[in-house]
Amino acid sequence: MQTTTFPSVRALDQLLDRLGAGAVRRRQLDMVRGELERALHRGALPVGARRSLQRLLEKGALDPYVRLAESGALRHRRVEGALPPTSEATNKIRRKCLDLLREALGLPALRLGGGEIPLQPAPEAATLSALARQLDQYLAGAMSPAQTRLTAVLALELDTAARSGELVELRTTDLGEDNAAVYVERRPQGGGTVEGEWVETSVLTRAALERWLDVRGDLVQRAHGTTRLWVSLWMNHDGVLDDDGHTTIRPPGMPLEENGLVTSYRVGRLRYEGLRQLLPLKLEALRRAVDAERQRAAA
């Protein structure tokens, strides 16, 4: 749980918890929250913004914050030893988040910028069928742990059209008997009511999950157990440096975070034969294609 010395940021934390945003949007809002706190620590915002959330979200505080954030000065981590300006896509997301926060507080949106990134083209139905056939071919042979995990992720995605944040939250207890169904909690990106549903899995997904669960069992045993369905394959660190510049080492078998799941998708798309031609650049584009097919089938 994040802590802060600023009353305005404590109030912002409470507002974020009430919003009920989806995983992707919440990560974007948390980025803005961190940048605002760092701007306050630098003394870059009006003094009143330290005490009042409304003052923190007023134009007089947000204008200098946005300029400083876009310059890269409020980055949490250095990039190759420097603090470069943030990308235009990040700038648009930041401005969109600020409008969402103001509206949640009952303030009018400032419309500081767009905030919506053009959607990537989604695969067609024939491509989704070809992807399923490719995954089936993988299951017929030997696979590395990474390929086994990605195959199960993709097969489950073809059945559920789950968002990355919904996928990463799955637990082994969300699987039905013989992996014949999976319970998915739908979390709308812009916030809203969380709704759960049982989704029947395909023969492909059941086989993929069986292979992955065997691999996962060995990994989790070494990490002292977790019920999360997706776990890490290698030793890594938590990314948080202490005062001495050290970080906590995490063994294999720890719960996989959303960034790790998305990264495994991007890497696997380029690494494994046949996937580059079948998978879009982003997992979200695959999700939209699967969702569109599910809606057509239900119509």
C-alpha atoms as a PDB file:
ATOM      1  CA  MET A   1       0.000   0.000   0.000  1.00  0.00           C
ATOM      2  CA  GLN A   2       1.395   3.412  -0.978  1.00  0.00           C
ATOM      3  CA  THR A   3       2.016   5.985   1.744  1.00  0.00           C
ATOM      4  CA  THR A   4       2.584   9.719   1.450  1.00  0.00           C
ATOM      5  CA  THR A   5       3.199  12.762   3.614  1.00  0.00           C
ATOM      6  CA  PHE A   6       0.859  14.953   1.534  1.00  0.00           C
ATOM      7  CA  PRO A   7      -2.833  15.122   2.584  1.00  0.00           C
ATOM      8  CA  SER A   8      -3.844  15.842  -1.028  1.00  0.00           C
ATOM      9  CA  VAL A   9      -2.183  12.653  -2.267  1.00  0.00           C
ATOM     10  CA  ARG A  10      -3.787  10.632   0.545  1.00  0.00           C
ATOM     11  CA  ALA A  11      -7.141  11.963  -0.638  1.00  0.00           C
ATOM     12  CA  LEU A  12      -6.160  11.057  -4.200  1.00  0.00           C
ATOM     13  CA  ASP A  13      -5.413   7.484  -3.097  1.00  0.00           C
ATOM     14  CA  GLN A  14      -8.900   7.247  -1.608  1.00  0.00           C
ATOM     15  CA  LEU A  15     -10.410   8.605  -4.826  1.00  0.00           C
ATOM     16  CA  LEU A  16      -8.508   6.057  -6.925  1.00  0.00           C
ATOM     17  CA  ASP A  17      -9.746   3.200  -4.741  1.00  0.00           C
ATOM     18  CA  ARG A  18     -13.343   4.365  -5.185  1.00  0.00           C
ATOM     19  CA  LEU A  19     -13.065   4.682  -8.957  1.00  0.00           C
ATOM     20  CA  GLY A  20     -12.922   0.931  -9.558  1.00  0.00           C
ATOM     21  CA  ALA A  21     -10.963   1.407 -12.795  1.00  0.00           C
ATOM     22  CA  GLY A  22      -9.809  -1.570 -14.837  1.00  0.00           C
ATOM     23  CA  ALA A  23      -6.252  -2.822 -14.498  1.00  0.00           C
ATOM     24  CA  VAL A  24      -4.837  -0.920 -17.484  1.00  0.00           C
ATOM     25  CA  ARG A  25      -6.475   2.380 -16.589  1.00  0.00           C
ATOM     26  CA  ARG A  26      -5.556   1.975 -12.904  1.00  0.00           C
ATOM     27  CA  ARG A  27      -1.911   1.520 -13.875  1.00  0.00           C
ATOM     28  CA  GLN A  28      -2.106   4.739 -15.906  1.00  0.00           C
ATOM     29  CA  LEU A  29      -3.747   6.582 -13.015  1.00  0.00           C
ATOM     30  CA  ASP A  30      -1.095   5.280 -10.613  1.00  0.00           C
ATOM     31  CA  MET A  31       1.566   6.690 -12.956  1.00  0.00           C
ATOM     32  CA  VAL A  32      -0.072  10.118 -12.704  1.00  0.00           C
ATOM     33  CA  ARG A  33      -0.395   9.760  -8.927  1.00  0.00           C
ATOM     34  CA  GLY A  34       3.324   9.037  -8.600  1.00  0.00           C
ATOM     35  CA  GLU A  35       4.288  11.944 -10.840  1.00  0.00           C
ATOM     36  CA  LEU A  36       2.094  14.362  -8.891  1.00  0.00           C
ATOM     37  CA  GLU A  37       3.676  13.292  -5.618  1.00  0.00           C
ATOM     38  CA  ARG A  38       7.176  13.700  -7.050  1.00  0.00           C
ATOM     39  CA  ALA A  39       6.228  17.157  -8.347  1.00  0.00           C
ATOM     40  CA  LEU A  40       5.075  18.106  -4.837  1.00  0.00           C
ATOM     41  CA  HIS A  41       8.352  16.840  -3.359  1.00  0.00           C
ATOM     42  CA  ARG A  42      10.232  19.070  -5.811  1.00  0.00           C
ATOM     43  CA  GLY A  43       8.193  22.089  -4.711  1.00  0.00           C
ATOM     44  CA  ALA A  44       7.077  22.573  -8.307  1.00  0.00           C
ATOM     45  CA  LEU A  45       3.371  23.036  -7.521  1.00  0.00           C
ATOM     46  CA  PRO A  46       1.486  25.670  -5.475  1.00  0.00           C
ATOM     47  CA  VAL A  47       1.696  25.168  -1.727  1.00  0.00           C
ATOM     48  CA  GLY A  48      -2.069  24.708  -1.463  1.00  0.00           C
ATOM     49  CA  ALA A  49      -1.805  21.616  -3.687  1.00  0.00           C
ATOM     50  CA  ARG A  50      -0.072  19.831  -0.821  1.00  0.00           C
ATOM     51  CA  ARG A  51      -3.113  20.060   1.455  1.00  0.00           C
ATOM     52  CA  SER A  52      -6.140  19.915  -0.846  1.00  0.00           C
ATOM     53  CA  LEU A  53      -6.943  17.418  -3.596  1.00  0.00           C
ATOM     54  CA  GLN A  54      -9.114  20.021  -5.296  1.00  0.00           C
ATOM     55  CA  ARG A  55      -6.184  22.452  -5.324  1.00  0.00           C
ATOM     56  CA  LEU A  56      -3.927  19.669  -6.617  1.00  0.00           C
ATOM     57  CA  LEU A  57      -6.269  19.122  -9.563  1.00  0.00           C
ATOM     58  CA  GLU A  58      -6.782  22.805 -10.364  1.00  0.00           C
ATOM     59  CA  LYS A  59      -5.391  24.185 -13.609  1.00  0.00           C
ATOM     60  CA  GLY A  60      -2.866  26.309 -11.708  1.00  0.00           C
ATOM     61  CA  ALA A  61      -1.233  23.132 -10.368  1.00  0.00           C
ATOM     62  CA  LEU A  62      -1.769  20.907 -13.385  1.00  0.00           C
ATOM     63  CA  ASP A  63      -0.186  23.248 -15.931  1.00  0.00           C
ATOM     64  CA  PRO A  64       3.294  23.178 -14.309  1.00  0.00           C
ATOM     65  CA  TYR A  65       2.861  19.475 -13.503  1.00  0.00           C
ATOM     66  CA  VAL A  66       2.130  18.569 -17.134  1.00  0.00           C
ATOM     67  CA  ARG A  67       5.101  20.611 -18.422  1.00  0.00           C
ATOM     68  CA  LEU A  68       7.430  18.962 -15.922  1.00  0.00           C
ATOM     69  CA  ALA A  69       6.059  15.457 -16.529  1.00  0.00           C
ATOM     70  CA  GLU A  70       6.314  15.747 -20.318  1.00  0.00           C
ATOM     71  CA  SER A  71       9.934  16.845 -19.967  1.00  0.00           C
ATOM     72  CA  GLY A  72      10.689  13.488 -18.308  1.00  0.00           C
ATOM     73  CA  ALA A  73      11.824  15.053 -15.031  1.00  0.00           C
ATOM     74  CA  LEU A  74       9.168  13.145 -13.039  1.00  0.00           C
ATOM     75  CA  ARG A  75      10.040   9.685 -14.363  1.00  0.00           C
ATOM     76  CA  HIS A  76      10.216   6.976 -11.696  1.00  0.00           C
ATOM     77  CA  ARG A  77      13.229   5.330 -13.334  1.00  0.00           C
ATOM     78  CA  ARG A  78      16.037   6.469 -15.577  1.00  0.00           C
ATOM     79  CA  VAL A  79      16.231   5.240 -19.158  1.00  0.00           C
ATOM     80  CA  GLU A  80      19.819   4.393 -20.080  1.00  0.00           C
ATOM     81  CA  GLY A  81      20.995   6.720 -17.335  1.00  0.00           C
ATOM     82  CA  ALA A  82      18.878   9.683 -18.434  1.00  0.00           C
ATOM     83  CA  LEU A  83      15.394  11.150 -17.992  1.00  0.00           C
ATOM     84  CA  PRO A  84      14.182  11.675 -21.570  1.00  0.00           C
ATOM     85  CA  PRO A  85      10.874  13.381 -22.422  1.00  0.00           C
ATOM     86  CA  THR A  86       7.861  11.092 -22.290  1.00  0.00           C
ATOM     87  CA  SER A  87       6.273   9.906 -25.554  1.00  0.00           C
ATOM     88  CA  GLU A  88       3.281  11.564 -27.164  1.00  0.00           C
ATOM     89  CA  ALA A  89       1.204   8.473 -26.410  1.00  0.00           C
ATOM     90  CA  THR A  90       2.099   8.755 -22.708  1.00  0.00           C
ATOM     91  CA  ASN A  91       1.365  12.494 -22.781  1.00  0.00           C
ATOM     92  CA  LYS A  92      -2.130  11.871 -24.164  1.00  0.00           C
ATOM     93  CA  ILE A  93      -2.816   9.175 -21.576  1.00  0.00           C
ATOM     94  CA  ARG A  94      -1.644  11.490 -18.794  1.00  0.00           C
ATOM     95  CA  ARG A  95      -4.013  14.252 -19.887  1.00  0.00           C
ATOM     96  CA  LYS A  96      -6.903  11.832 -20.215  1.00  0.00           C
ATOM     97  CA  CYS A  97      -6.258  10.567 -16.680  1.00  0.00           C
ATOM     98  CA  LEU A  98      -6.266  14.106 -15.316  1.00  0.00           C
ATOM     99  CA  ASP A  99      -9.687  14.719 -16.847  1.00  0.00           C
ATOM    100  CA  LEU A 100     -10.973  11.446 -15.375  1.00  0.00           C
ATOM    101  CA  LEU A 101      -9.733  12.466 -11.926  1.00  0.00           C
ATOM    102  CA  ARG A 102     -11.278  15.926 -12.158  1.00  0.00           C
ATOM    103  CA  GLU A 103     -14.602  14.512 -13.303  1.00  0.00           C
ATOM    104  CA  ALA A 104     -14.542  11.967 -10.449  1.00  0.00           C
ATOM    105  CA  LEU A 105     -14.063  14.866  -8.032  1.00  0.00           C
ATOM    106  CA  GLY A 106     -16.975  16.749  -9.598  1.00  0.00           C
ATOM    107  CA  LEU A 107     -14.810  19.215 -11.529  1.00  0.00           C
ATOM    108  CA  PRO A 108     -15.190  19.928 -15.255  1.00  0.00           C
ATOM    109  CA  ALA A 109     -12.666  18.302 -17.561  1.00  0.00           C
ATOM    110  CA  LEU A 110      -9.895  20.609 -18.721  1.00  0.00           C
ATOM    111  CA  ARG A 111      -9.464  18.828 -22.070  1.00  0.00           C
ATOM    112  CA  LEU A 112      -5.709  19.217 -21.885  1.00  0.00           C
ATOM    113  CA  GLY A 113      -5.318  16.703 -24.685  1.00  0.00           C
ATOM    114  CA  GLY A 114      -6.833  13.727 -26.475  1.00  0.00           C
ATOM    115  CA  GLY A 115      -5.837  10.713 -24.406  1.00  0.00           C
ATOM    116  CA  GLU A 116      -7.066   8.044 -26.789  1.00  0.00           C
ATOM    117  CA  ILE A 117      -4.541   6.095 -28.842  1.00  0.00           C
ATOM    118  CA  PRO A 118      -5.729   4.861 -32.249  1.00  0.00           C
ATOM    119  CA  LEU A 119      -6.683   1.205 -32.078  1.00  0.00           C
ATOM    120  CA  GLN A 120      -4.357  -1.274 -33.749  1.00  0.00           C
ATOM    121  CA  PRO A 121      -5.893  -3.411 -36.521  1.00  0.00           C
ATOM    122  CA  ALA A 122      -7.417  -6.590 -35.104  1.00  0.00           C
ATOM    123  CA  PRO A 123      -7.018 -10.024 -36.728  1.00  0.00           C
ATOM    124  CA  GLU A 124      -9.849 -11.444 -38.817  1.00  0.00           C
ATOM    125  CA  ALA A 125     -11.723 -14.665 -38.055  1.00  0.00           C
ATOM    126  CA  ALA A 126      -9.600 -16.696 -40.473  1.00  0.00           C
ATOM    127  CA  THR A 127      -6.441 -15.536 -38.686  1.00  0.00           C
ATOM    128  CA  LEU A 128      -7.862 -16.577 -35.312  1.00  0.00           C
ATOM    129  CA  SER A 129      -8.587 -20.041 -36.702  1.00  0.00           C
ATOM    130  CA  ALA A 130      -5.057 -20.259 -38.067  1.00  0.00           C
ATOM    131  CA  LEU A 131      -3.700 -19.252 -34.661  1.00  0.00           C
ATOM    132  CA  ALA A 132      -5.642 -22.059 -32.995  1.00  0.00           C
ATOM    133  CA  ARG A 133      -4.187 -24.546 -35.486  1.00  0.00           C
ATOM    134  CA  GLN A 134      -0.675 -23.242 -34.802  1.00  0.00           C
ATOM    135  CA  LEU A 135      -1.124 -23.668 -31.063  1.00  0.00           C
ATOM    136  CA  ASP A 136      -2.381 -27.194 -31.631  1.00  0.00           C
ATOM    137  CA  GLN A 137       0.812 -27.948 -33.556  1.00  0.00           C
ATOM    138  CA  TYR A 138       2.875 -26.672 -30.635  1.00  0.00           C
ATOM    139  CA  LEU A 139       1.062 -29.029 -28.284  1.00  0.00           C
ATOM    140  CA  ALA A 140       1.955 -31.972 -30.500  1.00  0.00           C
ATOM    141  CA  GLY A 141       5.666 -31.487 -29.804  1.00  0.00           C
ATOM    142  CA  ALA A 142       8.213 -30.484 -27.184  1.00  0.00           C
ATOM    143  CA  MET A 143       7.981 -26.951 -25.796  1.00  0.00           C
ATOM    144  CA  SER A 144      10.075 -24.801 -23.484  1.00  0.00           C
ATOM    145  CA  PRO A 145       8.427 -23.556 -20.271  1.00  0.00           C
ATOM    146  CA  ALA A 146       8.026 -20.111 -21.846  1.00  0.00           C
ATOM    147  CA  GLN A 147       6.363 -21.499 -24.955  1.00  0.00           C
ATOM    148  CA  THR A 148       4.148 -23.736 -22.823  1.00  0.00           C
ATOM    149  CA  ARG A 149       2.944 -20.766 -20.777  1.00  0.00           C
ATOM    150  CA  LEU A 150       2.343 -18.583 -23.828  1.00  0.00           C
ATOM    151  CA  THR A 151       0.452 -21.365 -25.595  1.00  0.00           C
ATOM    152  CA  ALA A 152      -1.882 -21.692 -22.615  1.00  0.00           C
ATOM    153  CA  VAL A 153      -2.319 -17.902 -22.396  1.00  0.00           C
ATOM    154  CA  LEU A 154      -3.193 -17.609 -26.092  1.00  0.00           C
ATOM    155  CA  ALA A 155      -5.527 -20.596 -26.058  1.00  0.00           C
ATOM    156  CA  LEU A 156      -7.367 -19.180 -23.048  1.00  0.00           C
ATOM    157  CA  GLU A 157      -7.530 -15.774 -24.719  1.00  0.00           C
ATOM    158  CA  LEU A 158      -9.172 -17.334 -27.780  1.00  0.00           C
ATOM    159  CA  ASP A 159     -11.894 -18.725 -25.511  1.00  0.00           C
ATOM    160  CA  THR A 160     -12.462 -15.802 -23.171  1.00  0.00           C
ATOM    161  CA  ALA A 161     -11.461 -12.515 -24.849  1.00  0.00           C
ATOM    162  CA  ALA A 162     -10.123 -11.491 -21.440  1.00  0.00           C
ATOM    163  CA  ARG A 163      -8.165  -8.292 -20.903  1.00  0.00           C
ATOM    164  CA  SER A 164      -4.545  -8.664 -19.832  1.00  0.00           C
ATOM    165  CA  GLY A 165      -5.455  -7.484 -16.334  1.00  0.00           C
ATOM    166  CA  GLU A 166      -8.215 -10.080 -16.147  1.00  0.00           C
ATOM    167  CA  LEU A 167      -5.928 -12.846 -17.384  1.00  0.00           C
ATOM    168  CA  VAL A 168      -3.175 -12.080 -14.907  1.00  0.00           C
ATOM    169  CA  GLU A 169      -5.589 -12.229 -11.955  1.00  0.00           C
ATOM    170  CA  LEU A 170      -6.699 -15.783 -12.745  1.00  0.00           C
ATOM    171  CA  ARG A 171      -6.028 -18.434 -10.122  1.00  0.00           C
ATOM    172  CA  THR A 172      -6.002 -22.198 -10.288  1.00  0.00           C
ATOM    173  CA  THR A 173      -9.198 -22.096  -8.223  1.00  0.00           C
ATOM    174  CA  ASP A 174     -10.859 -20.326 -11.161  1.00  0.00           C
ATOM    175  CA  LEU A 175     -10.529 -23.465 -13.281  1.00  0.00           C
ATOM    176  CA  GLY A 176     -13.409 -25.923 -13.415  1.00  0.00           C
ATOM    177  CA  GLU A 177     -13.125 -29.693 -13.228  1.00  0.00           C
ATOM    178  CA  ASP A 178     -10.746 -31.071 -15.881  1.00  0.00           C
ATOM    179  CA  ASN A 179     -10.121 -27.460 -16.961  1.00  0.00           C
ATOM    180  CA  ALA A 180     -13.440 -27.572 -18.826  1.00  0.00           C
ATOM    181  CA  ALA A 181     -14.357 -24.019 -17.801  1.00  0.00           C
ATOM    182  CA  VAL A 182     -12.731 -20.908 -16.372  1.00  0.00           C
ATOM    183  CA  TYR A 183     -14.188 -18.179 -14.178  1.00  0.00           C
ATOM    184  CA  VAL A 184     -13.282 -14.702 -15.461  1.00  0.00           C
ATOM    185  CA  GLU A 185     -13.965 -11.464 -13.618  1.00  0.00           C
ATOM    186  CA  ARG A 186     -14.666  -8.781 -16.220  1.00  0.00           C
ATOM    187  CA  ARG A 187     -13.135  -5.457 -15.192  1.00  0.00           C
ATOM    188  CA  PRO A 188     -14.119  -2.578 -17.539  1.00  0.00           C
ATOM    189  CA  GLN A 189     -11.120  -0.434 -18.432  1.00  0.00           C
ATOM    190  CA  GLY A 190     -12.817   2.860 -17.613  1.00  0.00           C
ATOM    191  CA  GLY A 191     -14.169   1.570 -14.313  1.00  0.00           C
ATOM    192  CA  GLY A 192     -17.567   0.188 -13.443  1.00  0.00           C
ATOM    193  CA  THR A 193     -19.113  -2.934 -12.007  1.00  0.00           C
ATOM    194  CA  VAL A 194     -16.945  -6.064 -11.915  1.00  0.00           C
ATOM    195  CA  GLU A 195     -18.909  -8.999 -13.271  1.00  0.00           C
ATOM    196  CA  GLY A 196     -17.820 -12.628 -13.245  1.00  0.00           C
ATOM    197  CA  GLU A 197     -18.771 -15.399 -15.635  1.00  0.00           C
ATOM    198  CA  TRP A 198     -17.904 -19.024 -16.291  1.00  0.00           C
ATOM    199  CA  VAL A 199     -16.596 -19.604 -19.820  1.00  0.00           C
ATOM    200  CA  GLU A 200     -16.453 -23.055 -21.336  1.00  0.00           C
ATOM    201  CA  THR A 201     -12.982 -23.918 -22.604  1.00  0.00           C
ATOM    202  CA  SER A 202     -12.092 -25.594 -25.883  1.00  0.00           C
ATOM    203  CA  VAL A 203     -10.323 -28.929 -26.257  1.00  0.00           C
ATOM    204  CA  LEU A 204      -7.251 -26.921 -27.295  1.00  0.00           C
ATOM    205  CA  THR A 205      -7.309 -24.850 -24.111  1.00  0.00           C
ATOM    206  CA  ARG A 206      -7.794 -27.855 -21.865  1.00  0.00           C
ATOM    207  CA  ALA A 207      -4.755 -29.543 -23.374  1.00  0.00           C
ATOM    208  CA  ALA A 208      -2.694 -26.338 -23.168  1.00  0.00           C
ATOM    209  CA  LEU A 209      -3.626 -25.797 -19.520  1.00  0.00           C
ATOM    210  CA  GLU A 210      -2.757 -29.385 -18.655  1.00  0.00           C
ATOM    211  CA  ARG A 211       0.740 -28.918 -20.105  1.00  0.00           C
ATOM    212  CA  TRP A 212       1.203 -25.582 -18.355  1.00  0.00           C
ATOM    213  CA  LEU A 213      -0.054 -26.773 -14.970  1.00  0.00           C
ATOM    214  CA  ASP A 214       2.606 -29.505 -14.958  1.00  0.00           C
ATOM    215  CA  VAL A 215       5.328 -26.914 -15.553  1.00  0.00           C
ATOM    216  CA  ARG A 216       3.757 -24.479 -13.113  1.00  0.00           C
ATOM    217  CA  GLY A 217       3.646 -27.094 -10.329  1.00  0.00           C
ATOM    218  CA  ASP A 218       7.421 -27.488 -10.332  1.00  0.00           C
ATOM    219  CA  LEU A 219       8.001 -23.735 -10.383  1.00  0.00           C
ATOM    220  CA  VAL A 220       5.549 -22.948  -7.579  1.00  0.00           C
ATOM    221  CA  GLN A 221       6.996 -25.643  -5.348  1.00  0.00           C
ATOM    222  CA  ARG A 222      10.336 -23.845  -5.411  1.00  0.00           C
ATOM    223  CA  ALA A 223       8.677 -20.498  -4.608  1.00  0.00           C
ATOM    224  CA  HIS A 224       6.677 -21.843  -1.639  1.00  0.00           C
ATOM    225  CA  GLY A 225       3.324 -21.773  -3.406  1.00  0.00           C
ATOM    226  CA  THR A 226       0.716 -19.426  -4.869  1.00  0.00           C
ATOM    227  CA  THR A 227      -2.709 -19.992  -6.393  1.00  0.00           C
ATOM    228  CA  ARG A 228      -2.090 -17.558  -9.239  1.00  0.00           C
ATOM    229  CA  LEU A 229      -2.360 -19.359 -12.574  1.00  0.00           C
ATOM    230  CA  TRP A 230       0.504 -17.547 -14.301  1.00  0.00           C
ATOM    231  CA  VAL A 231       3.884 -17.509 -12.570  1.00  0.00           C
ATOM    232  CA  SER A 232       7.395 -16.383 -13.445  1.00  0.00           C
ATOM    233  CA  LEU A 233       9.853 -18.730 -15.112  1.00  0.00           C
ATOM    234  CA  TRP A 234      13.147 -17.235 -13.986  1.00  0.00           C
ATOM    235  CA  MET A 235      14.691 -15.431 -11.053  1.00  0.00           C
ATOM    236  CA  ASN A 236      14.051 -11.689 -11.224  1.00  0.00           C
ATOM    237  CA  HIS A 237      13.749  -8.676  -8.922  1.00  0.00           C
ATOM    238  CA  ASP A 238      10.902  -6.500  -7.700  1.00  0.00           C
ATOM    239  CA  GLY A 239      12.284  -3.349  -9.331  1.00  0.00           C
ATOM    240  CA  VAL A 240      12.305  -1.314  -6.094  1.00  0.00           C
ATOM    241  CA  LEU A 241      15.699  -0.089  -4.882  1.00  0.00           C
ATOM    242  CA  ASP A 242      16.405   0.383  -1.176  1.00  0.00           C
ATOM    243  CA  ASP A 243      18.583   3.137   0.259  1.00  0.00           C
ATOM    244  CA  ASP A 244      21.700   1.131  -0.583  1.00  0.00           C
ATOM    245  CA  GLY A 245      20.673   0.634  -4.207  1.00  0.00           C
ATOM    246  CA  HIS A 246      19.768  -3.037  -3.742  1.00  0.00           C
ATOM    247  CA  THR A 247      16.563  -4.794  -4.780  1.00  0.00           C
ATOM    248  CA  THR A 248      14.730  -7.872  -3.535  1.00  0.00           C
ATOM    249  CA  ILE A 249      15.443 -11.015  -5.563  1.00  0.00           C
ATOM    250  CA  ARG A 250      12.362 -13.058  -6.464  1.00  0.00           C
ATOM    251  CA  PRO A 251      12.710 -16.790  -7.237  1.00  0.00           C
ATOM    252  CA  PRO A 252      10.994 -18.499 -10.190  1.00  0.00           C
ATOM    253  CA  GLY A 253       7.377 -19.451  -9.561  1.00  0.00           C
ATOM    254  CA  MET A 254       6.273 -16.076  -8.191  1.00  0.00           C
ATOM    255  CA  PRO A 255       2.958 -14.549  -9.393  1.00  0.00           C
ATOM    256  CA  LEU A 256       3.369 -13.022 -12.840  1.00  0.00           C
ATOM    257  CA  GLU A 257       2.507  -9.331 -13.003  1.00  0.00           C
ATOM    258  CA  GLU A 258       0.575  -7.782 -15.880  1.00  0.00           C
ATOM    259  CA  ASN A 259       3.703  -6.223 -17.386  1.00  0.00           C
ATOM    260  CA  GLY A 260       5.344  -9.647 -17.377  1.00  0.00           C
ATOM    261  CA  LEU A 261       2.366 -11.229 -19.118  1.00  0.00           C
ATOM    262  CA  VAL A 262       2.316  -8.545 -21.812  1.00  0.00           C
ATOM    263  CA  THR A 263       6.081  -8.797 -22.276  1.00  0.00           C
ATOM    264  CA  SER A 264       5.876 -12.570 -22.701  1.00  0.00           C
ATOM    265  CA  TYR A 265       3.306 -11.987 -25.449  1.00  0.00           C
ATOM    266  CA  ARG A 266       5.527  -9.522 -27.286  1.00  0.00           C
ATOM    267  CA  VAL A 267       8.640 -11.671 -26.992  1.00  0.00           C
ATOM    268  CA  GLY A 268       6.844 -14.880 -27.918  1.00  0.00           C
ATOM    269  CA  ARG A 269       5.271 -13.260 -30.964  1.00  0.00           C
ATOM    270  CA  LEU A 270       8.758 -12.752 -32.370  1.00  0.00           C
ATOM    271  CA  ARG A 271      10.416 -15.872 -30.993  1.00  0.00           C
ATOM    272  CA  TYR A 272       8.117 -18.757 -31.921  1.00  0.00           C
ATOM    273  CA  GLU A 273       7.625 -19.941 -35.456  1.00  0.00           C
ATOM    274  CA  GLY A 274       4.408 -18.815 -37.104  1.00  0.00           C
ATOM    275  CA  LEU A 275       3.242 -16.335 -34.473  1.00  0.00           C
ATOM    276  CA  ARG A 276       4.554 -13.138 -36.039  1.00  0.00           C
ATOM    277  CA  GLN A 277       2.199 -13.577 -38.995  1.00  0.00           C
ATOM    278  CA  LEU A 278      -0.781 -14.491 -36.809  1.00  0.00           C
ATOM    279  CA  LEU A 279      -0.570 -12.216 -33.771  1.00  0.00           C
ATOM    280  CA  PRO A 280      -1.068  -8.427 -33.780  1.00  0.00           C
ATOM    281  CA  LEU A 281       1.525  -6.258 -32.083  1.00  0.00           C
ATOM    282  CA  LYS A 282      -0.553  -5.951 -28.922  1.00  0.00           C
ATOM    283  CA  LEU A 283      -2.497  -8.478 -26.891  1.00  0.00           C
ATOM    284  CA  GLU A 284      -5.366  -5.994 -26.643  1.00  0.00           C
ATOM    285  CA  ALA A 285      -5.854  -6.128 -30.435  1.00  0.00           C
ATOM    286  CA  LEU A 286      -6.125  -9.918 -30.232  1.00  0.00           C
ATOM    287  CA  ARG A 287      -8.658  -9.553 -27.417  1.00  0.00           C
ATOM    288  CA  ARG A 288     -10.815  -7.201 -29.492  1.00  0.00           C
ATOM    289  CA  ALA A 289     -10.801  -9.616 -32.422  1.00  0.00           C
ATOM    290  CA  VAL A 290     -11.841 -12.544 -30.215  1.00  0.00           C
ATOM    291  CA  ASP A 291     -14.499 -10.433 -28.521  1.00  0.00           C
ATOM    292  CA  ALA A 292     -15.941  -9.418 -31.899  1.00  0.00           C
ATOM    293  CA  GLU A 293     -16.160 -13.069 -32.949  1.00  0.00           C
ATOM    294  CA  ARG A 294     -17.864 -14.021 -29.674  1.00  0.00           C
ATOM    295  CA  GLN A 295     -20.447 -11.288 -30.162  1.00  0.00           C
ATOM    296  CA  ARG A 296     -21.109 -12.379 -33.751  1.00  0.00           C
ATOM    297  CA  ALA A 297     -21.550 -15.979 -32.632  1.00  0.00           C
ATOM    298  CA  ALA A 298     -24.003 -14.919 -29.922  1.00  0.00           C
ATOM    299  CA  ALA A 299     -26.078 -12.739 -32.264  1.00  0.00           C
END
